[in-house]
PDB file of C-alpha atoms and ligand atoms in Angstrom:
ATOM      1  CA  UNK I  90       0.453 -25.960  22.701  1.00 43.00           C
ATOM      2  CA  UNK I  91      -1.927 -24.369  21.571  1.00 49.00           C
ATOM      3  CA  UNK I  92      -3.947 -25.216  18.489  1.00 50.00           C
ATOM      4  CA  UNK I  93      -3.659 -22.266  16.975  1.00 57.00           C
ATOM      5  CA  UNK I  94      -0.219 -21.851  14.675  1.00 65.00           C
ATOM      6  CA  UNK I  95       0.924 -18.341  14.751  1.00 80.00           C
ATOM      7  CA  UNK I  96       1.988 -17.501  11.320  1.00 88.00           C
ATOM      8  CA  UNK I  97       5.157 -15.927  11.034  1.00 95.00           C
ATOM      9  CA  UNK I  98       5.121 -12.746   9.183  1.00 97.00           C
ATOM     10  CA  UNK I  99       7.093 -11.710   6.037  1.00 98.00           C
ATOM     11  CA  UNK I 100      10.127  -9.850   6.980  1.00 98.00           C
ATOM     12  CA  UNK I 101      12.222  -7.000   5.051  1.00 98.00           C
ATOM     13  CA  UNK I 102      15.044  -9.528   4.760  1.00 98.00           C
ATOM     14  CA  UNK I 103      12.789 -12.158   3.278  1.00 98.00           C
ATOM     15  CA  UNK I 104      11.878  -9.520   0.554  1.00 98.00           C
ATOM     16  CA  UNK I 105      15.261  -8.051   0.152  1.00 98.00           C
ATOM     17  CA  UNK I 106      16.528 -12.228  -0.482  1.00 98.00           C
ATOM     18  CA  UNK I 107      13.671 -12.905  -3.370  1.00 98.00           C
ATOM     19  CA  UNK I 108      16.053 -10.486  -5.832  1.00 98.00           C
ATOM     20  CA  UNK I 109      16.246 -11.964  -9.145  1.00 97.00           C
ATOM     21  CA  UNK I 110      13.252 -15.048  -7.365  1.00 97.00           C
ATOM     22  CA  UNK I 111       9.643 -16.064  -7.667  1.00 98.00           C
ATOM     23  CA  UNK I 112       7.862 -12.463  -8.416  1.00 98.00           C
ATOM     24  CA  UNK I 113       6.815 -10.349  -5.402  1.00 98.00           C
ATOM     25  CA  UNK I 114       3.392  -9.658  -4.723  1.00 98.00           C
ATOM     26  CA  UNK I 115       2.360  -6.633  -3.518  1.00 98.00           C
ATOM     27  CA  UNK I 116      -0.851  -4.448  -3.090  1.00 98.00           C
ATOM     28  CA  UNK I 117      -1.727  -1.609  -0.816  1.00 98.00           C
ATOM     29  CA  UNK I 118      -4.148  -2.042   1.756  1.00 98.00           C
ATOM     30  CA  UNK I 119      -6.130   0.655   4.429  1.00 98.00           C
ATOM     31  CA  UNK I 120      -8.289  -0.887   6.789  1.00 98.00           C
ATOM     32  CA  UNK I 121      -8.534  -4.622   8.230  1.00 98.00           C
ATOM     33  CA  UNK I 122     -10.904  -6.216   6.107  1.00 98.00           C
ATOM     34  CA  UNK I 123      -9.440  -6.181   3.471  1.00 98.00           C
ATOM     35  CA  UNK I 124      -5.905  -6.149   4.733  1.00 98.00           C
ATOM     36  CA  UNK I 125      -7.469  -9.913   6.156  1.00 98.00           C
ATOM     37  CA  UNK I 126      -9.016 -10.672   3.070  1.00 98.00           C
ATOM     38  CA  UNK I 127      -5.527  -9.753   0.942  1.00 98.00           C
ATOM     39  CA  UNK I 128      -3.018 -10.908   3.057  1.00 98.00           C
ATOM     40  CA  UNK I 129      -2.844 -14.715   2.540  1.00 97.00           C
ATOM     41  CA  UNK I 130      -2.548 -13.928  -1.416  1.00 98.00           C
ATOM     42  CA  UNK I 131       0.148 -11.060  -0.992  1.00 98.00           C
ATOM     43  CA  UNK I 132       4.041 -11.394   0.048  1.00 98.00           C
ATOM     44  CA  UNK I 133       4.064  -7.142   1.299  1.00 99.00           C
ATOM     45  CA  UNK I 134       0.952  -4.782   1.973  1.00 99.00           C
ATOM     46  CA  UNK I 135       1.683  -1.361   1.279  1.00 98.00           C
ATOM     47  CA  UNK I 136      -0.184   1.162   3.710  1.00 98.00           C
ATOM     48  CA  UNK I 137       0.770   3.735   1.201  1.00 98.00           C
ATOM     49  CA  UNK I 138       0.127   7.335   0.944  1.00 98.00           C
ATOM     50  CA  UNK I 139      -2.747   6.813  -1.931  1.00 97.00           C
ATOM     51  CA  UNK I 140      -4.662   6.622   0.933  1.00 98.00           C
ATOM     52  CA  UNK I 141      -5.685  10.404   0.632  1.00 98.00           C
ATOM     53  CA  UNK I 142      -6.732  10.296  -2.604  1.00 96.00           C
ATOM     54  CA  UNK I 143      -8.347   6.541  -3.038  1.00 97.00           C
ATOM     55  CA  UNK I 144      -9.950   6.706   0.274  1.00 98.00           C
ATOM     56  CA  UNK I 145     -10.432  10.479   1.164  1.00 98.00           C
ATOM     57  CA  UNK I 146     -11.315  11.948  -1.679  1.00 97.00           C
ATOM     58  CA  UNK I 147      -7.479  14.557  -1.963  1.00 97.00           C
ATOM     59  CA  UNK I 148      -6.722  15.564  -5.267  1.00 94.00           C
ATOM     60  CA  UNK I 149      -2.942  14.147  -4.638  1.00 94.00           C
ATOM     61  CA  UNK I 150      -0.656  12.639  -1.907  1.00 96.00           C
ATOM     62  CA  UNK I 151       0.403  16.183  -0.437  1.00 96.00           C
ATOM     63  CA  UNK I 152      -2.141  16.776   1.698  1.00 97.00           C
ATOM     64  CA  UNK I 153      -1.473  13.112   3.988  1.00 98.00           C
ATOM     65  CA  UNK I 154      -1.170  13.089   7.635  1.00 98.00           C
ATOM     66  CA  UNK I 155       1.157  11.342   9.756  1.00 98.00           C
ATOM     67  CA  UNK I 156      -1.812  10.981  11.850  1.00 98.00           C
ATOM     68  CA  UNK I 157      -4.025   9.481   8.562  1.00 98.00           C
ATOM     69  CA  UNK I 158      -1.190   6.708   7.936  1.00 98.00           C
ATOM     70  CA  UNK I 159      -1.009   5.888  11.777  1.00 98.00           C
ATOM     71  CA  UNK I 160      -4.728   5.653  11.725  1.00 98.00           C
ATOM     72  CA  UNK I 161      -4.868   3.161   8.329  1.00 98.00           C
ATOM     73  CA  UNK I 162      -1.674   1.429   9.423  1.00 98.00           C
ATOM     74  CA  UNK I 163      -2.582   0.404  12.763  1.00 98.00           C
ATOM     75  CA  UNK I 164      -5.680  -1.075  11.189  1.00 98.00           C
ATOM     76  CA  UNK I 165      -4.055  -2.854   8.349  1.00 98.00           C
ATOM     77  CA  UNK I 166      -1.809  -4.351  11.566  1.00 98.00           C
ATOM     78  CA  UNK I 167      -4.719  -5.818  12.951  1.00 98.00           C
ATOM     79  CA  UNK I 168      -6.010  -7.340   9.660  1.00 98.00           C
ATOM     80  CA  UNK I 169      -2.941  -8.696   8.359  1.00 98.00           C
ATOM     81  CA  UNK I 170      -0.648 -11.306   9.984  1.00 97.00           C
ATOM     82  CA  UNK I 171       1.687 -13.039   7.155  1.00 98.00           C
ATOM     83  CA  UNK I 172       2.221 -10.512   4.604  1.00 98.00           C
ATOM     84  CA  UNK I 173       5.031  -7.435   5.453  1.00 98.00           C
ATOM     85  CA  UNK I 174       3.075  -4.517   5.957  1.00 98.00           C
ATOM     86  CA  UNK I 175       4.655  -1.322   4.833  1.00 98.00           C
ATOM     87  CA  UNK I 176       3.982   2.423   5.719  1.00 98.00           C
ATOM     88  CA  UNK I 177       4.177   4.950   3.544  1.00 98.00           C
ATOM     89  CA  UNK I 178       5.528   8.277   5.180  1.00 98.00           C
ATOM     90  CA  UNK I 179       4.075  11.039   4.112  1.00 98.00           C
ATOM     91  CA  UNK I 180       5.172  14.566   2.254  1.00 97.00           C
ATOM     92  CA  UNK I 181       6.612  16.854   4.860  1.00 97.00           C
ATOM     93  CA  UNK I 182       7.336  14.192   7.254  1.00 98.00           C
ATOM     94  CA  UNK I 183      10.958  13.002   6.606  1.00 97.00           C
ATOM     95  CA  UNK I 184      12.375  15.661   3.554  1.00 96.00           C
ATOM     96  CA  UNK I 185      13.533  18.465   5.980  1.00 95.00           C
ATOM     97  CA  UNK I 186      16.252  16.420   8.281  1.00 96.00           C
ATOM     98  CA  UNK I 187      17.660  13.042   8.859  1.00 97.00           C
ATOM     99  CA  UNK I 188      16.221  13.498  12.616  1.00 98.00           C
ATOM    100  CA  UNK I 189      13.216  14.233  11.569  1.00 98.00           C
ATOM    101  CA  UNK I 190      12.410  11.511   9.223  1.00 98.00           C
ATOM    102  CA  UNK I 191      13.804   9.369  11.916  1.00 98.00           C
ATOM    103  CA  UNK I 192      11.570  10.545  14.740  1.00 98.00           C
ATOM    104  CA  UNK I 193       8.138  10.023  12.304  1.00 98.00           C
ATOM    105  CA  UNK I 194       9.348   6.758  11.401  1.00 98.00           C
ATOM    106  CA  UNK I 195       9.988   5.573  15.035  1.00 98.00           C
ATOM    107  CA  UNK I 196       6.110   6.694  15.071  1.00 98.00           C
ATOM    108  CA  UNK I 197       4.559   4.842  12.403  1.00 98.00           C
ATOM    109  CA  UNK I 198       6.717   1.556  14.042  1.00 98.00           C
ATOM    110  CA  UNK I 199       5.711   2.371  17.623  1.00 98.00           C
ATOM    111  CA  UNK I 200       2.133   3.519  16.919  1.00 98.00           C
ATOM    112  CA  UNK I 201       1.283   0.697  14.030  1.00 98.00           C
ATOM    113  CA  UNK I 202       2.741  -2.396  15.168  1.00 98.00           C
ATOM    114  CA  UNK I 203       4.531  -1.749  11.008  1.00 98.00           C
ATOM    115  CA  UNK I 204       7.772  -3.659  10.582  1.00 98.00           C
ATOM    116  CA  UNK I 205       9.243  -1.048   7.494  1.00 98.00           C
ATOM    117  CA  UNK I 206       8.412   2.305   5.736  1.00 98.00           C
ATOM    118  CA  UNK I 207       8.790   3.509   2.544  1.00 98.00           C
ATOM    119  CA  UNK I 208       9.593   6.991   1.459  1.00 97.00           C
ATOM    120  CA  UNK I 209       9.816   8.569  -1.815  1.00 94.00           C
ATOM    121  CA  UNK I 210      13.448   8.653  -2.778  1.00 82.00           C
ATOM    122  CA  UNK I 211      15.259  11.386  -4.881  1.00 80.00           C
ATOM    123  CA  UNK I 212      18.704  11.333  -4.918  1.00 85.00           C
ATOM    124  CA  UNK I 213      18.915  13.914  -1.675  1.00 87.00           C
ATOM    125  CA  UNK I 214      16.878  11.275   0.305  1.00 92.00           C
ATOM    126  CA  UNK I 215      19.838   8.596   0.075  1.00 95.00           C
ATOM    127  CA  UNK I 216      21.250   9.882   3.551  1.00 96.00           C
ATOM    128  CA  UNK I 217      18.250   9.703   4.852  1.00 97.00           C
ATOM    129  CA  UNK I 218      17.705   6.165   4.253  1.00 98.00           C
ATOM    130  CA  UNK I 219      21.085   5.114   5.188  1.00 98.00           C
ATOM    131  CA  UNK I 220      20.192   7.256   8.709  1.00 98.00           C
ATOM    132  CA  UNK I 221      17.079   4.920   8.800  1.00 98.00           C
ATOM    133  CA  UNK I 222      18.175   1.544   8.171  1.00 98.00           C
ATOM    134  CA  UNK I 223      21.538   1.864  10.314  1.00 98.00           C
ATOM    135  CA  UNK I 224      19.451   2.629  13.343  1.00 98.00           C
ATOM    136  CA  UNK I 225      16.779  -0.182  12.560  1.00 98.00           C
ATOM    137  CA  UNK I 226      14.288   0.892  10.740  1.00 98.00           C
ATOM    138  CA  UNK I 227      13.629  -0.933   7.358  1.00 98.00           C
ATOM    139  CA  UNK I 228      13.423   1.494   4.808  1.00 98.00           C
ATOM    140  CA  UNK I 229      11.564   0.376   1.164  1.00 98.00           C
ATOM    141  CA  UNK I 230      12.675   3.124  -1.618  1.00 98.00           C
ATOM    142  CA  UNK I 231      10.028   4.832  -4.415  1.00 97.00           C
ATOM    143  CA  UNK I 232      12.155   6.245  -7.398  1.00 97.00           C
ATOM    144  CA  UNK I 233      10.559   7.353 -11.163  1.00 95.00           C
ATOM    145  CA  UNK I 234       7.551   8.637 -10.688  1.00 92.00           C
ATOM    146  CA  UNK I 235       7.539  10.415  -6.858  1.00 92.00           C
ATOM    147  CA  UNK I 236       3.999  11.239  -6.600  1.00 90.00           C
ATOM    148  CA  UNK I 237       4.282  13.683  -3.947  1.00 91.00           C
ATOM    149  CA  UNK I 238       6.356  15.807  -6.417  1.00 88.00           C
ATOM    150  CA  UNK I 239       3.241  16.302  -8.381  1.00 86.00           C
ATOM    151  CA  UNK I 240       3.181  19.798  -8.227  1.00 89.00           C
ATOM    152  CA  UNK I 241       7.284  20.013  -9.279  1.00 88.00           C
ATOM    153  CA  UNK I 242       6.391  17.783 -12.104  1.00 84.00           C
ATOM    154  CA  UNK I 243       3.181  19.084 -13.125  1.00 82.00           C
ATOM    155  CA  UNK I 244       1.287  15.949 -12.816  1.00 81.00           C
ATOM    156  CA  UNK I 245       1.417  12.058 -12.878  1.00 83.00           C
ATOM    157  CA  UNK I 246       3.004  11.635 -16.076  1.00 87.00           C
ATOM    158  CA  UNK I 247       5.440   8.453 -16.999  1.00 89.00           C
ATOM    159  CA  UNK I 248       8.848   9.714 -16.134  1.00 89.00           C
ATOM    160  CA  UNK I 249      12.523   8.813 -17.873  1.00 89.00           C
ATOM    161  CA  UNK I 250      11.454  11.040 -21.342  1.00 92.00           C
ATOM    162  CA  UNK I 251      15.129  11.881 -21.977  1.00 94.00           C
ATOM    163  CA  UNK I 252      17.719  10.861 -20.952  1.00 96.00           C
ATOM    164  CA  UNK I 253      18.927  13.160 -18.133  1.00 95.00           C
ATOM    165  CA  UNK I 254      15.740  12.067 -16.180  1.00 95.00           C
ATOM    166  CA  UNK I 255      16.749   8.718 -17.174  1.00 96.00           C
ATOM    167  CA  UNK I 256      20.116   8.999 -15.091  1.00 97.00           C
ATOM    168  CA  UNK I 257      18.413  10.961 -12.762  1.00 95.00           C
ATOM    169  CA  UNK I 258      15.742   8.004 -11.884  1.00 96.00           C
ATOM    170  CA  UNK I 259      19.561   5.175 -12.152  1.00 97.00           C
ATOM    171  CA  UNK I 260      21.227   7.415 -10.167  1.00 96.00           C
ATOM    172  CA  UNK I 261      18.417   7.559  -7.609  1.00 96.00           C
ATOM    173  CA  UNK I 262      18.202   3.539  -7.733  1.00 97.00           C
ATOM    174  CA  UNK I 263      21.940   3.630  -7.198  1.00 97.00           C
ATOM    175  CA  UNK I 264      21.464   5.598  -4.264  1.00 96.00           C
ATOM    176  CA  UNK I 265      18.773   3.587  -2.254  1.00 97.00           C
ATOM    177  CA  UNK I 266      20.175   0.222  -3.280  1.00 97.00           C
ATOM    178  CA  UNK I 267      23.689   1.214  -1.695  1.00 97.00           C
ATOM    179  CA  UNK I 268      21.765   3.419   1.028  1.00 97.00           C
ATOM    180  CA  UNK I 269      20.526   0.200   2.452  1.00 98.00           C
ATOM    181  CA  UNK I 270      16.781   0.245   1.411  1.00 98.00           C
ATOM    182  CA  UNK I 271      15.623  -3.476   1.272  1.00 98.00           C
ATOM    183  CA  UNK I 272      14.057  -3.237  -1.864  1.00 98.00           C
ATOM    184  CA  UNK I 273      12.840   0.060  -4.495  1.00 98.00           C
ATOM    185  CA  UNK I 274       9.004   0.929  -5.574  1.00 98.00           C
ATOM    186  CA  UNK I 275      10.075   2.240  -9.431  1.00 98.00           C
ATOM    187  CA  UNK I 276       6.783   4.010 -10.647  1.00 97.00           C
ATOM    188  CA  UNK I 277       5.859   5.070 -14.065  1.00 97.00           C
ATOM    189  CA  UNK I 278       8.911   4.108 -16.724  1.00 97.00           C
ATOM    190  CA  UNK I 279       9.442   2.699 -19.380  1.00 97.00           C
ATOM    191  CA  UNK I 280      10.677  -1.113 -19.665  1.00 97.00           C
ATOM    192  CA  UNK I 281      14.113  -0.541 -20.791  1.00 97.00           C
ATOM    193  CA  UNK I 282      14.256   1.631 -17.932  1.00 98.00           C
ATOM    194  CA  UNK I 283      12.955  -0.696 -15.330  1.00 98.00           C
ATOM    195  CA  UNK I 284      14.875  -3.753 -17.005  1.00 98.00           C
ATOM    196  CA  UNK I 285      18.458  -1.783 -16.753  1.00 98.00           C
ATOM    197  CA  UNK I 286      17.748  -0.409 -12.578  1.00 98.00           C
ATOM    198  CA  UNK I 287      16.420  -4.335 -12.195  1.00 98.00           C
ATOM    199  CA  UNK I 288      19.543  -5.649 -13.556  1.00 98.00           C
ATOM    200  CA  UNK I 289      22.086  -3.095 -11.825  1.00 98.00           C
ATOM    201  CA  UNK I 290      20.884  -2.869  -8.532  1.00 98.00           C
ATOM    202  CA  UNK I 291      20.830  -5.870  -6.126  1.00 98.00           C
ATOM    203  CA  UNK I 292      17.435  -5.487  -3.937  1.00 98.00           C
ATOM    204  CA  UNK I 293      13.930  -6.010  -5.195  1.00 98.00           C
ATOM    205  CA  UNK I 294      12.363  -3.544  -7.316  1.00 98.00           C
ATOM    206  CA  UNK I 295       8.818  -3.227  -7.148  1.00 98.00           C
ATOM    207  CA  UNK I 296       7.095  -2.259 -10.698  1.00 98.00           C
ATOM    208  CA  UNK I 297       3.747   0.175 -10.929  1.00 98.00           C
ATOM    209  CA  UNK I 298       3.419   1.117 -14.453  1.00 97.00           C
ATOM    210  CA  UNK I 299       6.832  -0.495 -14.676  1.00 98.00           C
ATOM    211  CA  UNK I 300       6.281  -3.566 -16.684  1.00 97.00           C
ATOM    212  CA  UNK I 301       7.019  -7.027 -16.177  1.00 98.00           C
ATOM    213  CA  UNK I 302      11.063  -6.040 -16.068  1.00 98.00           C
ATOM    214  CA  UNK I 303      11.208  -6.121 -12.271  1.00 98.00           C
ATOM    215  CA  UNK I 304      11.148  -8.309  -8.998  1.00 98.00           C
ATOM    216  CA  UNK I 305       8.030  -7.875  -8.173  1.00 98.00           C
ATOM    217  CA  UNK I 306       4.827  -5.549  -8.806  1.00 98.00           C
ATOM    218  CA  UNK I 307       1.853  -3.844  -6.694  1.00 98.00           C
ATOM    219  CA  UNK I 308      -1.340  -2.225  -7.657  1.00 98.00           C
ATOM    220  CA  UNK I 309      -3.249   0.344  -5.451  1.00 98.00           C
ATOM    221  CA  UNK I 310      -6.092  -2.683  -4.670  1.00 98.00           C
ATOM    222  CA  UNK I 311      -8.800  -0.297  -5.249  1.00 98.00           C
ATOM    223  CA  UNK I 312      -7.951   0.383  -9.054  1.00 97.00           C
ATOM    224  CA  UNK I 313      -7.325  -3.097  -9.822  1.00 98.00           C
ATOM    225  CA  UNK I 314     -11.068  -4.046  -7.724  1.00 98.00           C
ATOM    226  CA  UNK I 315     -12.081  -1.843 -10.092  1.00 98.00           C
ATOM    227  CA  UNK I 316     -13.828   0.727  -7.439  1.00 97.00           C
ATOM    228  CA  UNK I 317     -13.133   3.773 -10.291  1.00 96.00           C
ATOM    229  CA  UNK I 318     -14.212   4.627 -13.281  1.00 95.00           C
ATOM    230  CA  UNK I 319     -10.836   5.904 -14.655  1.00 93.00           C
ATOM    231  CA  UNK I 320      -7.436   4.570 -13.955  1.00 93.00           C
ATOM    232  CA  UNK I 321      -3.834   4.704 -15.516  1.00 93.00           C
ATOM    233  CA  UNK I 322      -2.802   2.878 -18.305  1.00 94.00           C
ATOM    234  CA  UNK I 323      -1.057   0.474 -16.209  1.00 96.00           C
ATOM    235  CA  UNK I 324      -3.757  -0.768 -14.177  1.00 97.00           C
ATOM    236  CA  UNK I 325      -5.657  -3.825 -15.513  1.00 98.00           C
ATOM    237  CA  UNK I 326      -8.841  -4.792 -13.414  1.00 97.00           C
ATOM    238  CA  UNK I 327      -9.453  -8.067 -11.452  1.00 98.00           C
ATOM    239  CA  UNK I 328     -12.674  -7.038 -10.778  1.00 98.00           C
ATOM    240  CA  UNK I 329     -15.746  -4.491 -11.462  1.00 97.00           C
ATOM    241  CA  UNK I 330     -16.693  -3.490  -7.273  1.00 98.00           C
ATOM    242  CA  UNK I 331     -18.303   0.067  -8.675  1.00 98.00           C
ATOM    243  CA  UNK I 332     -21.217  -1.663 -10.970  1.00 97.00           C
ATOM    244  CA  UNK I 333     -21.108  -4.582  -8.522  1.00 98.00           C
ATOM    245  CA  UNK I 334     -21.719  -1.904  -5.623  1.00 98.00           C
ATOM    246  CA  UNK I 335     -24.349   0.197  -7.609  1.00 98.00           C
ATOM    247  CA  UNK I 336     -26.251  -2.318  -8.398  1.00 98.00           C
ATOM    248  CA  UNK I 337     -26.486  -3.444  -4.523  1.00 98.00           C
ATOM    249  CA  UNK I 338     -27.016   0.072  -3.461  1.00 98.00           C
ATOM    250  CA  UNK I 339     -30.147   0.154  -6.007  1.00 98.00           C
ATOM    251  CA  UNK I 340     -31.584  -2.792  -5.212  1.00 98.00           C
ATOM    252  CA  UNK I 341     -31.299  -2.346  -1.430  1.00 98.00           C
ATOM    253  CA  UNK I 342     -32.975   1.420  -1.958  1.00 98.00           C
ATOM    254  CA  UNK I 343     -35.661  -0.294  -4.236  1.00 98.00           C
ATOM    255  CA  UNK I 344     -36.330  -3.076  -1.592  1.00 98.00           C
ATOM    256  CA  UNK I 345     -36.630  -0.234   1.362  1.00 98.00           C
ATOM    257  CA  UNK I 346     -38.910   2.032  -0.486  1.00 98.00           C
ATOM    258  CA  UNK I 347     -41.146  -0.712  -1.201  1.00 98.00           C
ATOM    259  CA  UNK I 348     -40.869  -2.102   2.420  1.00 98.00           C
ATOM    260  CA  UNK I 349     -39.791  -5.793   1.619  1.00 98.00           C
ATOM    261  CA  UNK I 350     -36.433  -5.175   3.131  1.00 98.00           C
ATOM    262  CA  UNK I 351     -36.042  -6.392   5.905  1.00 97.00           C
ATOM    263  CA  UNK I 352     -37.853  -9.620   5.264  1.00 97.00           C
ATOM    264  CA  UNK I 353     -38.893 -11.702   8.686  1.00 95.00           C
ATOM    265  CA  UNK I 354     -35.544 -13.522   8.202  1.00 96.00           C
ATOM    266  CA  UNK I 355     -33.678 -10.561   9.212  1.00 97.00           C
ATOM    267  CA  UNK I 356     -36.175  -9.459  12.380  1.00 96.00           C
ATOM    268  CA  UNK I 357     -35.482 -10.094  16.241  1.00 95.00           C
ATOM    269  CA  UNK I 358     -38.446 -12.370  17.368  1.00 90.00           C
ATOM    270  CA  UNK I 359     -37.908 -12.000  21.103  1.00 90.00           C
ATOM    271  CA  UNK I 360     -39.569 -14.121  23.409  1.00 83.00           C
ATOM    272  CA  UNK I 361     -39.961 -13.164  27.349  1.00 80.00           C
ATOM    273  CA  UNK I 362     -38.871 -16.697  28.222  1.00 65.00           C
ATOM    274  CA  UNK I 363     -37.296 -18.567  25.200  1.00 59.00           C
ATOM    275  CA  UNK I 364     -34.189 -20.400  26.799  1.00 57.00           C
ATOM    276  CA  UNK I 365     -30.971 -20.643  24.283  1.00 56.00           C
ATOM    277  CA  UNK I 366     -30.786 -24.397  25.196  1.00 59.00           C
ATOM    278  CA  UNK I 367     -32.932 -27.114  26.342  1.00 52.00           C
ATOM    279  CA  UNK I 368     -32.950 -26.904  30.116  1.00 50.00           C
ATOM    280  CA  UNK I 369     -30.987 -30.061  31.590  1.00 54.00           C
ATOM    281  CA  UNK I 370     -32.727 -32.846  33.001  1.00 47.00           C
ATOM    282  CA  UNK I 371     -31.816 -34.290  36.507  1.00 40.00           C
TER     283      UNK I 371
HETATM  284  O1  KIV E 948       0.850   5.544  -2.067  1.00 87.71           O
HETATM  285  C1  KIV E 948       1.028   4.202  -2.679  1.00 87.71           C
HETATM  286  O2  KIV E 948       0.099   3.328  -3.045  1.00 87.71           O
HETATM  287  C2  KIV E 948       2.538   3.911  -3.388  1.00 87.71           C
HETATM  288  C3  KIV E 948       2.400   2.704  -4.485  1.00 87.71           C
HETATM  289  C4  KIV E 948       1.222   2.468  -5.299  1.00 87.71           C
HETATM  290  C5  KIV E 948       3.690   2.706  -5.472  1.00 87.71           C
HETATM  291  O3  KIV E 948       3.206   4.118  -3.463  1.00 87.71           O
END
């Protein structure tokens, strides 16, 4: 038997079964090294299309492509072997037909090795969720503030501000759960609405800016690591990486300019015939 025990990856069904149980811990991940650090602490890693803003410097997620999601998704799969990895379907990759959605979801699964996708599921997308799930693609839905709709809603603002908007978000969540989504991200809504949705749907809700009333929580990792000066109200910074990185870069720059880096310990001293190990006698 191999000395290495193979870790069992969390499945979409495992997440689905956690409704009302121990809170589900989720973070975003976009690359292998960070994914491998987060993996042991998280139930689910989302390769979010927020990668467009967080890593590529885009103004919104609208410009994110399938190629970007595949590149980052495959990297995260190489770094994480325990958490369920879910890949966001980018804007334009699933809205025009169920068939388009299926073809692109299959590409994401085959070309990254990830087992599930997420899509921003306005009510119009419920048929698509059903079509994908019936054909073997686990889908996580996303209701409330849907960042891919930023150009319609006019900004990244909390949703559910009046009765019509609240009713629409509830209908989106109901439709996604009925269509077979294994979990629903609820973004940017007030606590009472998050509580109501969580109570009425049979699948776990994963909140982002949606209070502790949800079955789990997700944050954009770079936000919670403190990589940016500005973050939305709902972000808690668990580290201060931006000042730490700036300090490290400043120290490095000073040492290079003073020629005090590299030090002898970082310099190769290669002799012509130094054996790595003592020669065997006899
Ligand atoms: O793209 C993303 O990172 C997301 C989460 C923050 C839910 O959709």
